Coordinates of C-alpha atoms in Angstrom, one line a residue:
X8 CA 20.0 -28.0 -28.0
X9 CA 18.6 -26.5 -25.0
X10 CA 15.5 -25.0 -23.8
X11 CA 15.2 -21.4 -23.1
X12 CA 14.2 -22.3 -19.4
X13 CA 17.2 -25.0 -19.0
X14 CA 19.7 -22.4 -20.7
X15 CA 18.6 -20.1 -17.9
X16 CA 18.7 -22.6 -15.1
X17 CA 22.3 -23.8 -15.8
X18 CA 23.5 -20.0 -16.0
X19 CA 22.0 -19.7 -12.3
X20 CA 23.3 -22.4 -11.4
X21 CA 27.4 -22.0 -12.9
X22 CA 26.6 -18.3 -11.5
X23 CA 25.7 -19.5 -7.5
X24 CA 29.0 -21.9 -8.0
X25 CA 31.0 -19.0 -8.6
X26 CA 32.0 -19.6 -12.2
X27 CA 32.9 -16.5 -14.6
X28 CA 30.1 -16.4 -16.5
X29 CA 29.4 -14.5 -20.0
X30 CA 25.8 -15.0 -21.9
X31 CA 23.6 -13.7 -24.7
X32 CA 20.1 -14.3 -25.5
X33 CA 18.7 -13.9 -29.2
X34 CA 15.0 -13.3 -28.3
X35 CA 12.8 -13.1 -31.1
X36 CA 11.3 -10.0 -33.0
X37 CA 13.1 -8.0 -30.5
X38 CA 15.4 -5.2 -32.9
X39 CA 18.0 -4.6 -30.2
X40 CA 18.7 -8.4 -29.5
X41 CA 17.4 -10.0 -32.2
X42 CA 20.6 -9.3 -34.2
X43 CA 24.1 -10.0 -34.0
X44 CA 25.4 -6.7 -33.8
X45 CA 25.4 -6.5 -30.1
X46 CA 27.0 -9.9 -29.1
X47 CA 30.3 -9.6 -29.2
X48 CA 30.0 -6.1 -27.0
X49 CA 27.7 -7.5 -24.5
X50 CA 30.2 -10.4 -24.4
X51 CA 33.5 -8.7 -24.1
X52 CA 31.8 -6.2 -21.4
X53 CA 30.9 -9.0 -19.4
X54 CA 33.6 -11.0 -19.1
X55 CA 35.7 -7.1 -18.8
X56 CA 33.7 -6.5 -15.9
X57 CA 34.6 -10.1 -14.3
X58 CA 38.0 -10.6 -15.1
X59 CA 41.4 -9.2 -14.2
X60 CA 42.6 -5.7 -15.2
X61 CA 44.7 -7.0 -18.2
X62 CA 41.5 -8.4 -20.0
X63 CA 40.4 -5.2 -19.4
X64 CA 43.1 -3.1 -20.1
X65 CA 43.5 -4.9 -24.2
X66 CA 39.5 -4.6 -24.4
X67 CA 40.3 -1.1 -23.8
X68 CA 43.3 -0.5 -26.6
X69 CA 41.2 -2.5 -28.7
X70 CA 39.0 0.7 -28.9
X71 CA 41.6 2.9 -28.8
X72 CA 43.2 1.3 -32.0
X73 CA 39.9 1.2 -33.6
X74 CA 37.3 3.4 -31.9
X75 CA 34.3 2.4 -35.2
X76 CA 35.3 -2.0 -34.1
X77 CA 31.8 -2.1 -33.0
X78 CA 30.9 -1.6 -36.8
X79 CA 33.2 -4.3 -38.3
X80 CA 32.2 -7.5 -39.4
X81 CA 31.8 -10.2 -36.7
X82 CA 34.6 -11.6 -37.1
X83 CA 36.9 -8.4 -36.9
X84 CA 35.1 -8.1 -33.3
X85 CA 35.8 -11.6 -32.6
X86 CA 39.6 -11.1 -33.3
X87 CA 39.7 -7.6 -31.8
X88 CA 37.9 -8.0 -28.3
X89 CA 37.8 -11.5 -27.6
X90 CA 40.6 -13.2 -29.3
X91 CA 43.6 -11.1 -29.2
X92 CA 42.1 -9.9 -25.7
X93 CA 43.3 -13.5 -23.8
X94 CA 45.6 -14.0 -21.0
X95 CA 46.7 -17.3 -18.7
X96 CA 44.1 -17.5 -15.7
X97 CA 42.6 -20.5 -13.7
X98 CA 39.5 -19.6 -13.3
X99 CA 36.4 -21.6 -15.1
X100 CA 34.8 -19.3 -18.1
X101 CA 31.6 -20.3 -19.3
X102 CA 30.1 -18.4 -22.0
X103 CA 26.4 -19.1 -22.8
X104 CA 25.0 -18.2 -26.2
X105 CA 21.3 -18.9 -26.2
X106 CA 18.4 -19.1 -28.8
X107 CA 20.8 -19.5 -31.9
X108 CA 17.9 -20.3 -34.1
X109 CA 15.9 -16.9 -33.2
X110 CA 18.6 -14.6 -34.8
X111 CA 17.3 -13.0 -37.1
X112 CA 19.9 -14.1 -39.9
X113 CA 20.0 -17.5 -40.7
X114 CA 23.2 -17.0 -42.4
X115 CA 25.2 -16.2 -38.8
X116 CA 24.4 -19.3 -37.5
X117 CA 27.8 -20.6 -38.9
X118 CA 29.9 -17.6 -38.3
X119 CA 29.2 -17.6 -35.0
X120 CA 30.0 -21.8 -33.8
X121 CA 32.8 -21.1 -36.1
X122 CA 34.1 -18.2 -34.4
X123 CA 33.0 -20.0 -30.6
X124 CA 34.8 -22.7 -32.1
X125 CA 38.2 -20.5 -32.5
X126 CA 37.9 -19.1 -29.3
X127 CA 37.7 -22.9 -27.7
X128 CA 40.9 -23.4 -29.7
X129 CA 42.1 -20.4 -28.5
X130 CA 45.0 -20.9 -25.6
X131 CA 44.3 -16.9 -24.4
X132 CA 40.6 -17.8 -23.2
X133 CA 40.1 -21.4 -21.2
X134 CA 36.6 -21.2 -21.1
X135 CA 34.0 -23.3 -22.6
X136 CA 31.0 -22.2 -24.4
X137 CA 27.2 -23.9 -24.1
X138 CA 25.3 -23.1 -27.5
X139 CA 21.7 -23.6 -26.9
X140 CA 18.6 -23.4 -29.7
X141 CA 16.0 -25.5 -31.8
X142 CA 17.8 -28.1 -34.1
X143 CA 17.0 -25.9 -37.6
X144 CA 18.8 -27.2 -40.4
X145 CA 21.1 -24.3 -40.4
X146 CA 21.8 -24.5 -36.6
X147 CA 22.4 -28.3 -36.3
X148 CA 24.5 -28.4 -40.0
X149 CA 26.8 -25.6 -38.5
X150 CA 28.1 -28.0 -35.6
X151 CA 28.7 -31.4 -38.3
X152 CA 32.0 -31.2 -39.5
X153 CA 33.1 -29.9 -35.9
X154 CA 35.8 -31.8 -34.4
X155 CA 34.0 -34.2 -31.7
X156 CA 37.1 -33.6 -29.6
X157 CA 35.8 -30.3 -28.6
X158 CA 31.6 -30.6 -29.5
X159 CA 29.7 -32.6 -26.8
X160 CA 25.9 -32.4 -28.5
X161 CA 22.8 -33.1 -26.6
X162 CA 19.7 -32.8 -28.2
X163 CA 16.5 -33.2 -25.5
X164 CA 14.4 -33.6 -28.6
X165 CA 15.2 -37.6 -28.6
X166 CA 14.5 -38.7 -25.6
X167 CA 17.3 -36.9 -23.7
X168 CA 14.3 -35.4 -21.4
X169 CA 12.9 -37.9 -19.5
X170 CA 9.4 -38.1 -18.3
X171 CA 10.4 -38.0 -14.8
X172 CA 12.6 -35.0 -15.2
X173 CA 9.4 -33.0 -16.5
X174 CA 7.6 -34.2 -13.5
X175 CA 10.3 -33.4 -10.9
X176 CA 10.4 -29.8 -12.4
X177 CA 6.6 -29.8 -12.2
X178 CA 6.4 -30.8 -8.5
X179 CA 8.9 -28.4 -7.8
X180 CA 7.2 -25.5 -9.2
X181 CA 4.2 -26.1 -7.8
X182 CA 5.5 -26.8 -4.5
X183 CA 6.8 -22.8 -4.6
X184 CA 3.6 -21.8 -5.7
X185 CA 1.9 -23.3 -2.9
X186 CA 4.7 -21.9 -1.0
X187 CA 5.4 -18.4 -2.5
X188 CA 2.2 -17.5 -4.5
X189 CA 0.2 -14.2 -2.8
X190 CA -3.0 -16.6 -3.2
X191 CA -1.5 -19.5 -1.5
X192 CA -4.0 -19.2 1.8
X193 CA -6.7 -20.7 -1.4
X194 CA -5.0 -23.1 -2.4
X195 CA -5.7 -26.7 -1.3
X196 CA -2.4 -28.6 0.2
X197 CA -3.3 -31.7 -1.4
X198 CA -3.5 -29.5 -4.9
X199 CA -2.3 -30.6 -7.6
X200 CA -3.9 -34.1 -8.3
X201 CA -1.6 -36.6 -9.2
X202 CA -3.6 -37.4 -12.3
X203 CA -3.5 -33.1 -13.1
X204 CA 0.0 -33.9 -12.9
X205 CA 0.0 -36.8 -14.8
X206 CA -1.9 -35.1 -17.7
X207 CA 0.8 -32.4 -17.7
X208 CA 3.7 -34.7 -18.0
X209 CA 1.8 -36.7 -21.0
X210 CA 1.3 -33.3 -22.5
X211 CA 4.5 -31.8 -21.7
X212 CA 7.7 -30.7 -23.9
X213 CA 10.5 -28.5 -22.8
X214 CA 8.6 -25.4 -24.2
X215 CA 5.0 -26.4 -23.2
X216 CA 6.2 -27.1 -19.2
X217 CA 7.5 -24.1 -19.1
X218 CA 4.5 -21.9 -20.5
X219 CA 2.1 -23.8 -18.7
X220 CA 4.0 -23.3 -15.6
X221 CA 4.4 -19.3 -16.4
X222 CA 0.8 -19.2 -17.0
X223 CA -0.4 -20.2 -13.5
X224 CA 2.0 -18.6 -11.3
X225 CA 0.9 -15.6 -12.4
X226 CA 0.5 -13.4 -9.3
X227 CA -2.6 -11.6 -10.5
X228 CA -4.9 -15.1 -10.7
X229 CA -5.7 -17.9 -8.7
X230 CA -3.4 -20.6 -9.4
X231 CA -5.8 -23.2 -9.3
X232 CA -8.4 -22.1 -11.9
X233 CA -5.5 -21.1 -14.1
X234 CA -4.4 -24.9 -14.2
X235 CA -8.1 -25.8 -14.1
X236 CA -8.0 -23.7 -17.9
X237 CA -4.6 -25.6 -18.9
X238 CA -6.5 -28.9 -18.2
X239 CA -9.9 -27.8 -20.1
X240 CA -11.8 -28.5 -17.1
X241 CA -12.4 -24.3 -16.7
X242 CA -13.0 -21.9 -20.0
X243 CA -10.8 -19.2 -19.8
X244 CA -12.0 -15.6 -20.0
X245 CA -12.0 -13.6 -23.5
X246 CA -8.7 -12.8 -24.6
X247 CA -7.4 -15.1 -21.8
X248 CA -4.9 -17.9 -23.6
X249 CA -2.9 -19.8 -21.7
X250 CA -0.6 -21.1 -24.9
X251 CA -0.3 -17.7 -26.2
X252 CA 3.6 -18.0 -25.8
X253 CA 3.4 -21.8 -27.2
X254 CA 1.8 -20.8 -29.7
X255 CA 4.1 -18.1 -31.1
X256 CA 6.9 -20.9 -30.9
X257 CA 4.9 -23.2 -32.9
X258 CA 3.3 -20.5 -35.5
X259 CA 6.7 -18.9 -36.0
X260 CA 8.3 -22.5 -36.5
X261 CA 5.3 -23.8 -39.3
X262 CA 5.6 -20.8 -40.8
X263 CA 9.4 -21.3 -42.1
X264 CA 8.1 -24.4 -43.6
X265 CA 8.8 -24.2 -47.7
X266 CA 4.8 -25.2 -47.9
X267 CA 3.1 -24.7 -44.6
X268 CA -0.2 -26.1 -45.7
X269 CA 1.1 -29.3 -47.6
X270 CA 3.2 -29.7 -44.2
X271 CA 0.0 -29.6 -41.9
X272 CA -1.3 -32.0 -44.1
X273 CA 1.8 -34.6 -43.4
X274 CA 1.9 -33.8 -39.9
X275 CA -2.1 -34.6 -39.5
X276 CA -1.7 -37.1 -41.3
X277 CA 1.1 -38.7 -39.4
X278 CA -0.8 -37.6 -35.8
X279 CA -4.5 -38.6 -36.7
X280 CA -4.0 -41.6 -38.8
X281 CA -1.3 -44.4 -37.7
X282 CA -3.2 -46.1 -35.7
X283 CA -4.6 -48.4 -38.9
X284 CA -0.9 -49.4 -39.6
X285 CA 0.2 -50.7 -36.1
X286 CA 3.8 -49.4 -36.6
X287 CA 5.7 -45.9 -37.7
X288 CA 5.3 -44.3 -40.5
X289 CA 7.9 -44.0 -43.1
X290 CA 8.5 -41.1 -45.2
X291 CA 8.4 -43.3 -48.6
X292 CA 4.6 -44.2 -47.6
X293 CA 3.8 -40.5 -47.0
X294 CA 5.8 -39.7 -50.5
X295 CA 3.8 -41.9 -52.2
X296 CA 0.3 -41.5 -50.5
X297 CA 0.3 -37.8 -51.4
X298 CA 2.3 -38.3 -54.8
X299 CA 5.5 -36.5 -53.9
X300 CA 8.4 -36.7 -55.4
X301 CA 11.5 -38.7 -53.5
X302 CA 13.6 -36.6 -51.0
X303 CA 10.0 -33.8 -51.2
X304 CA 9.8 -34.8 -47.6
X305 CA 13.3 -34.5 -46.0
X306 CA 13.0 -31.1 -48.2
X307 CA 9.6 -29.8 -46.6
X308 CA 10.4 -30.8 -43.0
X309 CA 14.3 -29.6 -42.6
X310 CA 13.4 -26.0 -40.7
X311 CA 11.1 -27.8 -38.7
X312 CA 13.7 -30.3 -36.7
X313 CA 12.4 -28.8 -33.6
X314 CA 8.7 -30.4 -34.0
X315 CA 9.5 -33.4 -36.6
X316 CA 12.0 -35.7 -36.5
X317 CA 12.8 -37.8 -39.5
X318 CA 14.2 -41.3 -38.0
X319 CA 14.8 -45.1 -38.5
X320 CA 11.5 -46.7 -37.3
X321 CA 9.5 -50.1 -37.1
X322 CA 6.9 -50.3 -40.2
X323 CA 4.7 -53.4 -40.4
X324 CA 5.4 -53.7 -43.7
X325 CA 9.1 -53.9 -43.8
X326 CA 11.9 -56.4 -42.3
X327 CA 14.5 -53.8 -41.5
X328 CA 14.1 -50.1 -40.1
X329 CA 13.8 -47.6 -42.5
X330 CA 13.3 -43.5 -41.9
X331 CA 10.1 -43.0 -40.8
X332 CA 8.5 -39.7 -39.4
X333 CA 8.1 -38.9 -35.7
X334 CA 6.2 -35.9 -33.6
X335 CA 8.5 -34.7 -31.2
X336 CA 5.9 -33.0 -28.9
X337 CA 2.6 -34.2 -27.7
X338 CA 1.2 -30.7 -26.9
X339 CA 1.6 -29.9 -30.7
X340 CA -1.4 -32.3 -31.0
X341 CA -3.8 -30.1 -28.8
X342 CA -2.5 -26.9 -31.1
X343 CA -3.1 -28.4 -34.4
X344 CA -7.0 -29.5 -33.4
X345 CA -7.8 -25.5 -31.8
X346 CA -9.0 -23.8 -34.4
X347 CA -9.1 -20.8 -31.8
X348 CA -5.5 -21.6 -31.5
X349 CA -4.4 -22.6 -35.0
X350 CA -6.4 -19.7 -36.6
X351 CA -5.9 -19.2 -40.1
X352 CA -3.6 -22.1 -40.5
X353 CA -6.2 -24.6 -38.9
X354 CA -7.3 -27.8 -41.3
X355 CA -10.7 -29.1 -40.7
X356 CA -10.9 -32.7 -39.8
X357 CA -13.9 -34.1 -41.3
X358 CA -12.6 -31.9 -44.6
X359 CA -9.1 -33.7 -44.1
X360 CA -10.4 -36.7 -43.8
X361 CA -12.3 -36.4 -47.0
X362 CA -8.9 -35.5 -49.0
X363 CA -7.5 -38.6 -47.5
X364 CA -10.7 -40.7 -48.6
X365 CA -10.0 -38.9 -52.4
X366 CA -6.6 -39.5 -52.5
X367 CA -6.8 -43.2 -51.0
X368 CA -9.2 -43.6 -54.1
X369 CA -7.5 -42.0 -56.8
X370 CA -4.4 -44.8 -55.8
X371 CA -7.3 -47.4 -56.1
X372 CA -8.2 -45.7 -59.7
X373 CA -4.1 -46.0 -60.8
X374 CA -3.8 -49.4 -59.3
X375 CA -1.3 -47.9 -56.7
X376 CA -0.4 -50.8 -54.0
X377 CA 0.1 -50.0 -50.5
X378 CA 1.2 -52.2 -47.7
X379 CA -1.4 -52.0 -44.8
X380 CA -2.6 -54.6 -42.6
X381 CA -6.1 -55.7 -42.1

């Protein structure tokens, strides 16, 4: 599952090596392309506009046969202007479907990789298609009982995106704004540090690289105080945020949580408070610390596979591995501890701390026994 930024880069980059190229984008809150509705059009015009007459020519009768197809279900669209539209060609099609998880109806997620799916079946289309979005439960179950034979997944959520990748991209970027930027007469040649850049990479997931990097090439501000804010060596001006985009992603994600606060309890919990146990920490200690129910975990954190990641870990209380809980993201660390950021959502720590002293004592009071090294 792809970032936003990569999706773009590998359309750019199929479009420069002269590859057919089809692609739509489900932004969110946006009405227009937020939905469905327009996929299958933008699609079919697209690929009409790049291909040979005859794909043109059935997209064209398909209209004629049925001038109201643009109101049928998806999948009489499908069938209509994509499907029964094929023809033998040698040319490579690539169709890119981006940002699954932001349309606004969960329930298409499966219609459409099933329908991708039958058009990759499909001997009237070769093409391939790259289906790109956040790992939600509804996204990543759609693509399970696919037949691996035509599925190739990569998820850059488990350590697909390497460290050095993030700093590569980095160096590059900054390298054109030192380059490209109407400022760039002010900025140092030696700028940035290599331990600004090092912070960045420590901080940096696929979505927080790409904000911070939108934020300081900004054309209207000098690129150096704006990566002075990012670090927190420079307050940024009222109404200034640099995460403001960030933190949409992350707010919008929480926020499809079953129980957003009880989750920002877990998730503090798991960032603020391994270090006493040396090792991961599984999901039956954090059922049991905060008296949940088996499975209540799995349950609370399956629209959130983009930020948590439920895994076979090291505990220092068990022989074997056993699923354990895991932040994806370092940056969502810096967002859960801004209040300015967090807002109404935010949990004070010395008042979380205080729930986990209560709770650690009312397992003392019911002779609850936890493993924990001293």
């Amino acid at each position: 599952f792809a970032d936003a930024a990569i999706a773009q880069t590998i359309a750019e980059i199929l479009d420069s090596e002269h590859f057919l190229l089809a692609s739509f984008f489900f932004p969110r809150n946006d009405p227009q392309r937020g939905t469905a509705r327009l996929l299958v059009a933008t699609l079919a015009y697209q690929l009409a506009v790049r291909l040979p007459h005859v794909f043109r020519e059935k997209v064209g009768l398909a209209f004629e046969n049925d001038p109201l197809i643009l109101t049928r279900s998806l999948e009489a669209q499908f069938k209509a202007l994509l499907l029964h539209s094929g023809f033998l060609t040698n040319n490579h099609i690539v169709v890119i479907i981006d940002g699954l998880d932001e349309c606004d109806d969960s329930k298409v997620y499966t219609r459409i990789v099933d329908l991708s799916f039958s058009l990759v079946r499909s001997r009237g289309i070769p093409l391939k298609i790259l289906i790109a979005g956040r790992s939600e439960i509804e996204v990543a179950s759609s693509f399970d009982l696919k037949s691996l034979s035509l599925l190739a997944r990569i998820d850059l959520d488990k350590g697909y995106q390497s460290e050095e990748d993030i700093r590569h991209f980095l160096a590059d970027k900054f390298n054109e704004i030192k380059n490209q930027h109407p400022l760039r007469a002010y900025i140092p040649e030696s700028w940035p540090t290599s331990d600004a850049l090092d912070t960045l990479v420590e901080r940096s997931s696929g979505s927080h690289t790409s904000t911070v990097v939108k934020y300081i090439t900004s054309s209207r501000h000098q690129p150096t105080h704006r990566l002075e804010i990012v670090l927190g060596i420079r307050p940024p001006k009222a109404g200034d945020s640099p995460f403001a985009d960030l933190d949409a992603l992350y707010r919008h994600i929480l926020m499809g949580a079953e129980d957003v606060e009880l989750v920002l309890k877990i998730i503090d919990f798991v960032l603020f408070c391994p270090r006493i146990f040396y090792g991961d920490i599984s999901v039956d200690f954090v059922e049991t610390f905060f008296s949940l129910p088996a499975g209540d975990v799995q349950f609370l954190m399956q629209n959130l596979g983009s930020l948590i990641s439920l895994g076979d870990g090291i505990t220092p209380y068990e022989k074997c591995p056993v699923p354990c809980i895991f932040i994806l993201h370092a940056s969502l660390k810096d967002y859960l501890v801004d209040q300015s950021r967090l807002k109404n959502l935010f949990l004070d720590p010395p008042k979380m701390h205080t729930h986990y002293a209560e709770l650690c004592l009312d397992h003392i009071a019911t002779g609850t026994t936890f493993l924990v090294p001293v």
